[in-house]
Amino acid sequence: MAAAFAPGSAAAQEAGCRLALVLALDVSSSVDDREYILQRDGAAAALDDPDIRRALLAGPGHVALAIYEWSGRRQNALVLDWMAVRSEGDIDRAVATLRGFPRSQTRFPTAMGYALGYGATLLARGPDCARRVIDVSGDGITNDGFGPELAYQHFPFTGVTVNGLAILGAEPMVAEYYIRQVARGPGAFVELSEGYVGYRRAMTRKLFREINNLVVGETRRVPHPPLVPRG
């Protein structure tokens, strides 16, 4: 059976798409140039990690991948449109595309609701996969436009899991915000990064859980009033 579903085998190819995964990277004004490089190259290095490569290519079925940058209300930039990851070469192309992408924005605030809406729309036009996951990274909380709650009410999130990667350091409440208001859906969780220097390790851990559909512990969501961003 293991041989039948080995990467590239006929059985694995016929199994269809097991996961549609969207990576959303924060390029709001709170992210300086050094932090941006650590985030972008950290995400690329995580995809390039040997354990993540093996997880991506394990069958049955394949993973479909898309990546975008987000910041202000309408400042979402598509880095990688939907790609079916079926080979080492596909991973190489995704990693090279991400590493070579020039930063799309530098001066806009944090519009999390718009970013999530963009991700949901991207998933809606994407491939038909057994699981659908948005993996959103950020170092702040919404300070522009509507927040995650309204995005979840008005965009197509049925059957979608949203996992968070909260980058600690810039906003004291970022971890609590991601746990309480961003994480959503079956098996949703939040990974924490100790600043941007820890981003590569945190993203690698996060991708491993997402791709392998590991449920370590569900994110608790408790009824609290919305958090108000500082400034």
Coordinates of N, CA and C in Angstrom, one line a residue:
M1 N 0.8 -1.2 0.0 CA 0.0 0.0 0.0 C 0.9 1.3 0.0
A2 N 2.0 1.2 0.8 CA 2.8 2.4 0.8 C 3.4 2.7 -0.5
A3 N 3.8 1.6 -1.3 CA 4.3 1.8 -2.6 C 3.3 2.3 -3.6
A4 N 2.1 1.8 -3.4 CA 1.0 2.3 -4.3 C 0.7 3.8 -4.2
F5 N 0.9 4.3 -3.0 CA 0.6 5.8 -2.8 C 1.9 6.6 -2.7
A6 N 3.0 6.1 -3.1 CA 4.3 6.8 -3.1 C 4.1 8.0 -4.0
P7 N 4.8 9.2 -3.7 CA 4.8 10.3 -4.5 C 5.0 10.0 -6.0
G8 N 4.2 10.5 -6.9 CA 4.3 10.2 -8.3 C 3.7 9.0 -8.8
S9 N 3.2 8.1 -7.9 CA 2.6 6.9 -8.4 C 1.3 7.1 -9.0
A10 N 0.8 6.2 -9.8 CA -0.5 6.4 -10.5 C -1.6 6.6 -9.5
A11 N -1.6 5.7 -8.4 CA -2.7 5.8 -7.4 C -2.7 7.1 -6.7
A12 N -1.5 7.7 -6.4 CA -1.5 9.0 -5.7 C -2.0 10.1 -6.6
Q13 N -1.7 10.0 -7.9 CA -2.2 11.0 -8.8 C -3.7 11.0 -9.0
E14 N -4.2 9.8 -8.9 CA -5.7 9.6 -9.1 C -6.5 10.0 -7.9
A15 N -5.8 10.1 -6.7 CA -6.5 10.4 -5.5 C -7.0 11.8 -5.4
G16 N -6.5 12.7 -6.3 CA -7.0 14.0 -6.2 C -6.2 14.9 -5.2
C17 N -6.8 16.0 -4.9 CA -6.2 17.0 -4.0 C -6.6 16.8 -2.6
R18 N -5.6 16.6 -1.7 CA -6.0 16.3 -0.3 C -6.0 17.6 0.5
L19 N -5.3 18.7 0.0 CA -5.2 19.9 0.8 C -5.0 21.1 -0.1
A20 N -5.8 22.1 0.0 CA -5.6 23.4 -0.6 C -5.1 24.3 0.5
L21 N -3.8 24.8 0.4 CA -3.1 25.5 1.4 C -2.8 26.9 0.9
V22 N -3.2 27.9 1.6 CA -2.9 29.3 1.3 C -2.1 29.9 2.4
L23 N -0.9 30.5 2.0 CA 0.0 31.2 2.9 C -0.2 32.7 2.8
A24 N -0.5 33.4 3.9 CA -0.8 34.8 3.8 C 0.3 35.5 4.7
L25 N 1.1 36.4 4.1 CA 2.3 37.0 4.8 C 2.0 38.5 5.0
D26 N 2.3 39.0 6.2 CA 2.1 40.3 6.6 C 3.1 41.3 6.0
V27 N 2.7 42.3 5.3 CA 3.6 43.3 4.8 C 3.1 44.7 5.2
S28 N 2.4 44.8 6.3 CA 1.9 46.1 6.8 C 3.1 47.0 7.2
S29 N 2.8 48.2 7.6 CA 3.9 49.2 7.9 C 4.7 48.8 9.2
S30 N 4.1 48.0 10.0 CA 4.8 47.5 11.2 C 6.0 46.6 10.9
V31 N 6.0 46.1 9.7 CA 7.1 45.1 9.3 C 8.2 45.9 8.6
D32 N 9.4 46.0 9.2 CA 10.4 46.8 8.5 C 11.1 45.9 7.5
D33 N 12.1 46.4 6.8 CA 12.7 45.7 5.6 C 13.4 44.4 6.1
R34 N 14.1 44.5 7.2 CA 14.8 43.3 7.8 C 13.8 42.3 8.2
E35 N 12.8 42.7 8.8 CA 11.7 41.7 9.2 C 11.0 41.1 8.1
Y36 N 10.8 41.9 7.0 CA 10.2 41.3 5.8 C 11.0 40.2 5.2
I37 N 12.4 40.4 5.1 CA 13.2 39.4 4.5 C 13.2 38.1 5.4
L38 N 13.2 38.3 6.7 CA 13.2 37.2 7.6 C 11.9 36.4 7.5
Q39 N 10.8 37.1 7.2 CA 9.5 36.4 7.0 C 9.5 35.7 5.7
R40 N 9.8 36.5 4.6 CA 9.7 35.9 3.3 C 10.6 34.7 3.1
D41 N 11.9 34.9 3.4 CA 12.9 33.9 3.3 C 12.7 32.8 4.3
G42 N 12.1 33.1 5.4 CA 11.8 32.0 6.4 C 10.7 31.1 5.9
A43 N 9.7 31.7 5.3 CA 8.6 30.9 4.7 C 9.1 30.0 3.6
A44 N 10.0 30.6 2.7 CA 10.6 29.8 1.6 C 11.5 28.7 2.2
A45 N 12.3 29.0 3.2 CA 13.1 27.9 3.8 C 12.3 26.8 4.5
A46 N 11.1 27.2 5.1 CA 10.2 26.2 5.6 C 9.7 25.3 4.6
L47 N 9.3 25.8 3.4 CA 8.8 25.0 2.3 C 9.9 24.1 1.8
D48 N 11.2 24.6 1.9 CA 12.3 23.8 1.4 C 12.9 22.8 2.4
D49 N 12.3 22.8 3.6 CA 12.8 21.9 4.7 C 12.6 20.4 4.2
P50 N 13.5 19.6 4.5 CA 13.3 18.2 4.0 C 12.1 17.5 4.6
D51 N 11.8 17.8 5.8 CA 10.5 17.2 6.4 C 9.3 17.7 5.8
I52 N 9.3 19.0 5.4 CA 8.1 19.6 4.8 C 8.0 19.1 3.3
R53 N 9.1 18.9 2.7 CA 9.1 18.4 1.3 C 8.5 17.0 1.3
R54 N 8.9 16.1 2.3 CA 8.4 14.8 2.3 C 6.9 14.8 2.6
A55 N 6.5 15.7 3.5 CA 5.1 15.8 3.9 C 4.2 16.3 2.7
L56 N 4.8 17.2 1.9 CA 4.0 17.7 0.7 C 3.8 16.6 -0.3
L57 N 4.8 15.8 -0.5 CA 4.8 14.8 -1.6 C 4.2 13.4 -1.1
A58 N 3.9 13.3 0.2 CA 3.3 12.0 0.6 C 1.9 11.9 0.1
G59 N 1.5 10.7 -0.3 CA 0.1 10.5 -0.8 C -0.7 9.9 0.3
P60 N -2.0 9.6 0.0 CA -2.6 9.7 -1.3 C -3.0 11.2 -1.6
G61 N -3.0 11.5 -2.9 CA -3.4 12.8 -3.3 C -2.3 13.8 -3.2
H62 N -2.5 15.0 -3.7 CA -1.5 16.1 -3.7 C -2.0 17.3 -2.9
V63 N -1.0 18.2 -2.7 CA -1.3 19.5 -2.1 C -1.3 20.6 -3.1
A64 N -2.3 21.5 -3.0 CA -2.3 22.7 -3.9 C -1.9 23.9 -3.0
L65 N -1.1 24.7 -3.6 CA -0.5 25.8 -2.8 C -0.7 27.2 -3.5
A66 N -1.0 28.2 -2.7 CA -1.1 29.6 -3.2 C -0.5 30.5 -2.0
I67 N 0.1 31.6 -2.4 CA 0.7 32.5 -1.5 C 0.3 33.9 -1.8
Y68 N 0.0 34.7 -0.8 CA -0.2 36.2 -1.1 C 0.3 37.0 0.1
E69 N 0.6 38.3 -0.2 CA 1.0 39.3 0.9 C -0.2 40.1 1.2
W70 N -0.3 40.6 2.4 CA -1.5 41.4 2.8 C -1.0 42.5 3.7
S71 N -1.8 43.6 3.7 CA -1.6 44.7 4.6 C -2.9 45.5 4.7
G72 N -3.0 46.6 3.9 CA -4.2 47.5 4.0 C -5.5 46.9 3.4
R73 N -6.5 47.7 3.3 CA -7.8 47.3 2.9 C -7.8 46.6 1.5
R74 N -7.1 47.2 0.6 CA -7.1 46.7 -0.8 C -5.6 46.4 -1.3
Q75 N -4.8 46.2 -0.3 CA -3.4 46.0 -0.6 C -3.0 44.5 -0.4
N76 N -3.6 43.7 -1.2 CA -3.3 42.2 -1.2 C -2.6 41.9 -2.5
A77 N -1.5 41.2 -2.5 CA -0.7 40.9 -3.7 C -0.5 39.4 -3.8
L78 N -0.9 38.9 -4.9 CA -0.7 37.4 -5.2 C 0.8 37.1 -5.5
V79 N 1.4 36.3 -4.7 CA 2.8 35.9 -4.9 C 2.9 34.7 -5.8
L80 N 2.1 33.7 -5.4 CA 2.0 32.4 -6.2 C 0.6 32.0 -6.3
D81 N 0.1 32.0 -7.6 CA -1.2 31.5 -7.9 C -1.2 30.0 -7.7
W82 N -2.4 29.4 -7.7 CA -2.5 28.0 -7.4 C -1.6 27.1 -8.2
M83 N -0.9 26.3 -7.4 CA 0.1 25.3 -8.0 C -0.2 24.0 -7.4
A84 N -0.3 22.9 -8.2 CA -0.4 21.6 -7.7 C 1.0 21.1 -7.4
V85 N 1.2 20.7 -6.2 CA 2.6 20.3 -5.8 C 2.6 18.7 -5.9
R86 N 3.3 18.3 -7.0 CA 3.3 16.8 -7.2 C 4.8 16.3 -7.3
S87 N 5.7 17.2 -7.3 CA 7.1 16.8 -7.5 C 8.1 17.7 -6.8
E88 N 9.3 17.3 -6.7 CA 10.4 18.1 -6.1 C 10.6 19.4 -6.9
G89 N 10.4 19.2 -8.2 CA 10.5 20.4 -9.1 C 9.4 21.5 -8.8
D90 N 8.2 21.0 -8.5 CA 7.1 21.9 -8.1 C 7.5 22.7 -6.9
I91 N 8.1 22.0 -5.9 CA 8.5 22.7 -4.7 C 9.6 23.7 -4.9
D92 N 10.6 23.3 -5.8 CA 11.6 24.2 -6.2 C 11.1 25.5 -6.8
R93 N 10.1 25.3 -7.6 CA 9.5 26.5 -8.3 C 8.8 27.4 -7.3
A94 N 8.1 26.8 -6.4 CA 7.4 27.6 -5.4 C 8.3 28.3 -4.5
V95 N 9.4 27.7 -4.0 CA 10.4 28.3 -3.2 C 11.1 29.4 -3.9
A96 N 11.5 29.2 -5.2 CA 12.2 30.3 -6.0 C 11.2 31.5 -6.2
T97 N 10.0 31.2 -6.5 CA 9.0 32.3 -6.7 C 8.9 33.2 -5.4
L98 N 8.8 32.5 -4.3 CA 8.6 33.3 -3.0 C 9.9 34.0 -2.7
R99 N 11.1 33.4 -2.8 CA 12.3 34.1 -2.5 C 12.6 35.3 -3.5
G100 N 12.1 35.2 -4.7 CA 12.4 36.2 -5.7 C 11.3 37.3 -5.7
F101 N 10.3 37.2 -4.9 CA 9.2 38.2 -5.0 C 9.6 39.5 -4.3
P102 N 9.5 40.7 -5.0 CA 9.8 41.9 -4.4 C 8.6 42.4 -3.5
R103 N 8.9 42.9 -2.3 CA 7.8 43.4 -1.4 C 6.8 44.2 -2.1
S104 N 5.5 43.9 -1.9 CA 4.5 44.6 -2.6 C 4.0 45.9 -2.0
Q105 N 4.1 46.0 -0.7 CA 3.7 47.2 0.0 C 4.6 47.5 1.2
T106 N 4.6 48.8 1.7 CA 5.4 49.1 2.8 C 4.7 50.1 3.8
R107 N 3.7 50.7 3.4 CA 3.2 51.9 4.1 C 1.7 51.8 4.6
F108 N 1.1 50.6 4.5 CA -0.3 50.5 4.8 C -0.5 49.8 6.2
P109 N -1.7 50.0 6.8 CA -1.9 49.5 8.1 C -2.3 48.0 8.1
T110 N -2.9 47.5 9.2 CA -3.2 46.1 9.3 C -4.7 45.9 9.2
A111 N -5.1 45.4 8.0 CA -6.5 45.2 7.7 C -6.8 43.7 7.6
M112 N -6.9 43.1 8.8 CA -7.0 41.6 8.8 C -8.2 41.1 8.2
G113 N -9.4 41.8 8.4 CA -10.6 41.3 7.8 C -10.5 41.3 6.3
Y114 N -10.0 42.3 5.7 CA -9.8 42.3 4.2 C -8.9 41.2 3.8
A115 N -7.8 41.0 4.5 CA -6.9 39.9 4.2 C -7.5 38.6 4.2
L116 N -8.3 38.3 5.2 CA -9.0 37.0 5.3 C -10.1 36.9 4.2
G117 N -10.7 38.0 3.9 CA -11.7 37.9 2.8 C -11.0 37.6 1.4
Y118 N -9.8 38.2 1.2 CA -9.1 37.9 0.0 C -8.7 36.4 0.0
G119 N -8.3 35.9 1.1 CA -7.9 34.5 1.2 C -9.1 33.5 0.9
A120 N -10.2 33.9 1.5 CA -11.4 33.1 1.2 C -11.8 33.1 -0.2
T121 N -11.7 34.2 -0.9 CA -12.0 34.4 -2.3 C -11.0 33.6 -3.1
L122 N -9.8 33.6 -2.7 CA -8.7 32.8 -3.4 C -9.0 31.3 -3.3
L123 N -9.4 30.9 -2.1 CA -9.8 29.5 -2.0 C -11.0 29.1 -2.8
A124 N -12.0 30.0 -2.9 CA -13.2 29.7 -3.6 C -13.0 29.5 -5.1
R125 N -12.0 30.1 -5.6 CA -11.7 29.9 -7.1 C -10.6 28.9 -7.3
G126 N -10.2 28.3 -6.2 CA -9.1 27.3 -6.3 C -9.6 25.9 -6.5
P127 N -8.7 24.9 -6.4 CA -9.1 23.5 -6.7 C -10.0 22.9 -5.7
D128 N -10.6 21.9 -6.1 CA -11.5 21.1 -5.2 C -10.7 20.2 -4.4
C129 N -10.5 20.4 -3.1 CA -9.6 19.6 -2.3 C -10.4 19.2 -1.0
A130 N -9.9 18.1 -0.4 CA -10.5 17.5 0.7 C -10.5 18.4 1.9
R131 N -9.4 19.1 2.1 CA -9.2 20.1 3.2 C -8.8 21.4 2.6
R132 N -9.3 22.5 3.2 CA -8.9 23.9 2.8 C -8.4 24.7 4.0
V133 N -7.2 25.2 3.9 CA -6.6 25.9 5.0 C -6.0 27.2 4.6
I134 N -6.2 28.3 5.4 CA -5.5 29.5 5.3 C -4.6 29.7 6.4
D135 N -3.3 29.9 6.1 CA -2.2 30.0 7.1 C -1.8 31.5 7.1
V136 N -2.2 32.3 8.1 CA -2.0 33.7 8.1 C -1.0 34.1 9.1
S137 N 0.0 34.8 8.7 CA 1.1 35.3 9.6 C 0.9 36.8 9.8
G138 N 1.3 37.3 11.0 CA 1.3 38.7 11.3 C 1.8 39.1 12.7
D139 N 2.2 40.4 12.8 CA 2.8 40.8 14.1 C 1.9 41.9 14.8
G140 N 0.6 42.1 14.3 CA -0.2 43.0 14.8 C -1.7 42.6 14.8
I141 N -2.6 43.5 15.3 CA -4.0 43.3 15.2 C -4.7 44.4 14.4
T142 N -5.9 44.1 14.0 CA -6.6 44.9 13.0 C -6.7 46.4 13.5
N143 N -6.2 47.3 12.6 CA -6.4 48.7 12.9 C -6.9 49.5 11.7
D144 N -7.4 48.7 10.8 CA -8.0 49.4 9.6 C -9.1 48.5 9.0
G145 N -10.3 49.1 8.8 CA -11.4 48.4 8.3 C -12.0 47.4 9.3
F146 N -12.7 46.4 8.8 CA -13.4 45.4 9.7 C -12.4 44.3 10.1
G147 N -12.8 43.6 11.2 CA -12.0 42.6 11.7 C -12.3 41.2 11.2
P148 N -11.7 40.2 11.8 CA -12.0 38.8 11.4 C -13.4 38.4 11.5
E149 N -14.1 38.8 12.6 CA -15.5 38.3 12.8 C -16.4 38.7 11.7
L150 N -16.3 39.9 11.1 CA -17.1 40.2 10.0 C -16.7 39.5 8.7
A151 N -15.4 39.3 8.6 CA -14.9 38.5 7.4 C -15.5 37.1 7.4
Y152 N -15.6 36.5 8.6 CA -16.1 35.2 8.7 C -17.6 35.1 8.5
Q153 N -18.3 36.2 8.7 CA -19.7 36.3 8.4 C -20.1 36.5 7.0
H154 N -19.2 37.2 6.3 CA -19.6 37.7 4.9 C -18.8 37.1 3.8
F155 N -17.8 36.3 4.1 CA -17.1 35.6 3.0 C -17.2 34.1 3.1
P156 N -16.9 33.4 2.0 CA -17.2 31.9 2.0 C -16.2 31.1 2.9
F157 N -16.5 31.0 4.2 CA -15.5 30.2 5.0 C -16.1 28.9 5.5
T158 N -17.2 28.4 4.9 CA -17.7 27.1 5.3 C -16.7 26.0 4.9
G159 N -16.3 25.2 5.9 CA -15.4 24.2 5.7 C -13.9 24.6 5.6
V160 N -13.6 25.9 5.9 CA -12.3 26.4 5.8 C -11.7 26.5 7.2
T161 N -10.5 26.1 7.4 CA -9.7 26.2 8.6 C -8.8 27.4 8.5
V162 N -8.7 28.3 9.4 CA -7.8 29.4 9.5 C -6.9 29.2 10.7
N163 N -5.6 29.0 10.4 CA -4.6 28.9 11.4 C -3.7 30.2 11.4
G164 N -3.2 30.5 12.6 CA -2.5 31.8 12.7 C -1.0 31.5 13.1
L165 N -0.1 32.4 12.6 CA 1.2 32.4 13.1 C 1.4 33.8 13.7
A166 N 1.4 34.0 15.0 CA 1.5 35.3 15.6 C 3.0 35.5 15.9
I167 N 3.4 36.7 15.4 CA 4.8 37.0 15.6 C 4.9 38.0 16.8
L168 N 5.6 37.6 17.8 CA 5.6 38.3 19.1 C 6.7 39.5 19.0
G169 N 6.4 40.6 19.7 CA 7.3 41.7 19.8 C 6.8 43.0 19.5
A170 N 6.0 43.2 18.4 CA 5.5 44.5 18.0 C 4.3 44.9 18.8
E171 N 3.4 44.0 19.0 CA 2.1 44.2 19.6 C 1.9 43.3 20.8
P172 N 1.7 43.8 22.0 CA 1.6 43.0 23.2 C 0.5 42.0 23.2
M173 N -0.6 42.3 22.5 CA -1.8 41.5 22.5 C -1.9 40.6 21.3
V174 N -0.9 40.5 20.5 CA -1.0 39.7 19.2 C -1.3 38.3 19.4
A175 N -0.7 37.6 20.3 CA -1.0 36.2 20.5 C -2.5 35.9 20.9
E176 N -2.9 36.7 21.9 CA -4.3 36.6 22.3 C -5.3 36.9 21.2
Y177 N -5.0 37.9 20.4 CA -5.8 38.3 19.3 C -5.9 37.1 18.3
Y178 N -4.8 36.5 18.0 CA -4.9 35.4 17.0 C -5.6 34.2 17.6
I179 N -5.5 34.0 18.8 CA -6.2 32.8 19.4 C -7.7 33.1 19.5
R180 N -8.0 34.3 20.0 CA -9.4 34.6 20.2 C -10.2 34.9 18.9
Q181 N -9.6 35.6 18.0 CA -10.3 36.2 16.9 C -9.9 35.7 15.5
V182 N -8.7 35.2 15.3 CA -8.3 34.8 14.0 C -8.5 33.3 13.8
A183 N -8.0 32.4 14.7 CA -8.1 31.0 14.5 C -9.6 30.6 14.4
R184 N -9.9 29.7 13.4 CA -11.2 29.4 13.1 C -11.3 28.0 12.3
G185 N -12.3 27.2 12.6 CA -12.6 26.1 11.8 C -12.0 24.8 12.4
P186 N -12.2 23.7 11.7 CA -11.9 22.3 12.2 C -10.4 22.2 12.5
G187 N -10.0 21.9 13.8 CA -8.6 21.7 14.2 C -7.8 23.0 14.1
A188 N -8.4 24.2 14.1 CA -7.6 25.4 14.0 C -6.6 25.6 15.2
F189 N -5.5 26.2 14.9 CA -4.5 26.4 16.0 C -3.7 27.6 15.7
V190 N -2.9 28.1 16.7 CA -2.1 29.3 16.5 C -0.6 28.9 16.9
E191 N 0.3 29.1 16.0 CA 1.7 28.9 16.3 C 2.3 30.3 16.7
L192 N 3.3 30.3 17.6 CA 3.9 31.6 18.1 C 5.3 31.6 17.6
S193 N 5.8 32.8 17.1 CA 7.1 33.0 16.7 C 7.8 34.1 17.6
E194 N 8.9 33.8 18.2 CA 9.6 34.7 19.0 C 10.3 35.8 18.1
G195 N 9.5 36.8 17.8 CA 10.0 37.8 16.8 C 10.2 37.2 15.4
Y196 N 10.8 37.9 14.5 CA 11.0 37.5 13.2 C 12.2 36.5 13.1
V197 N 13.1 36.6 14.1 CA 14.2 35.6 14.0 C 13.8 34.2 14.2
G198 N 12.7 34.0 14.9 CA 12.1 32.7 15.1 C 11.1 32.2 14.1
Y199 N 10.9 33.1 13.0 CA 9.8 32.8 12.1 C 10.1 31.5 11.3
R200 N 11.3 31.3 10.8 CA 11.5 30.1 10.0 C 11.2 28.8 10.8
R201 N 11.6 28.7 12.1 CA 11.3 27.5 12.9 C 9.8 27.4 13.1
A202 N 9.2 28.5 13.4 CA 7.7 28.5 13.7 C 6.9 28.1 12.5
M203 N 7.3 28.6 11.3 CA 6.6 28.3 10.1 C 6.8 26.8 9.7
T204 N 8.0 26.3 10.0 CA 8.2 24.9 9.7 C 7.4 24.0 10.6
R205 N 7.3 24.3 11.9 CA 6.4 23.5 12.8 C 5.0 23.6 12.3
K206 N 4.5 24.8 11.9 CA 3.2 25.0 11.5 C 2.8 24.3 10.2
L207 N 3.7 24.4 9.2 CA 3.4 23.6 8.0 C 3.4 22.1 8.2
F208 N 4.2 21.6 9.1 CA 4.2 20.2 9.4 C 2.9 19.7 9.9
R209 N 2.3 20.5 10.9 CA 1.0 20.2 11.4 C -0.1 20.3 10.4
E210 N 0.0 21.4 9.6 CA -1.1 21.6 8.6 C -1.1 20.5 7.5
I211 N 0.1 20.2 7.0 CA 0.1 19.3 5.9 C -0.2 17.9 6.3
N212 N 0.2 17.5 7.5 CA -0.1 16.2 8.0 C -1.4 16.1 8.8
N213 N -2.1 17.2 8.9 CA -3.4 17.2 9.6 C -3.3 16.7 11.0
L214 N -2.3 17.2 11.7 CA -2.1 16.8 13.1 C -2.9 17.6 14.1
V215 N -3.6 17.0 14.9 CA -4.4 17.7 15.9 C -3.7 17.5 17.3
V216 N -3.0 18.6 17.6 CA -2.2 18.5 18.9 C -3.1 19.0 20.0
G217 N -3.9 20.0 19.7 CA -4.8 20.6 20.7 C -5.6 21.7 20.1
E218 N -6.9 21.7 20.3 CA -7.7 22.8 19.7 C -7.5 24.1 20.3
T219 N -7.5 25.2 19.5 CA -7.4 26.5 20.0 C -8.7 26.9 20.7
R220 N -8.6 27.3 21.9 CA -9.8 27.7 22.6 C -10.3 29.1 22.2
R221 N -11.6 29.3 22.1 CA -12.1 30.6 21.8 C -13.1 31.0 22.9
V222 N -12.8 32.0 23.5 CA -13.6 32.5 24.6 C -14.3 33.8 24.3
P223 N -15.6 34.0 24.9 CA -16.3 35.2 24.5 C -15.7 36.4 25.3
H224 N -15.0 37.3 24.6 CA -14.4 38.5 25.1 C -14.8 39.6 24.2
P225 N -14.8 40.9 24.7 CA -15.0 42.0 23.8 C -13.8 42.1 22.9
P226 N -14.1 42.8 21.7 CA -13.0 42.9 20.7 C -11.8 43.6 21.3
L227 N -10.6 43.3 20.9 CA -9.4 44.0 21.3 C -9.3 45.2 20.5
V228 N -8.8 46.3 21.1 CA -8.6 47.6 20.4 C -7.2 47.8 20.2
P229 N -6.8 48.1 19.0 CA -5.3 48.3 18.7 C -4.8 49.6 19.3
R230 N -3.6 49.5 19.7 CA -3.0 50.7 20.3 C -2.6 51.7 19.2
G231 N -2.7 53.0 19.6 CA -2.4 54.0 18.6 C -3.6 54.3 17.8

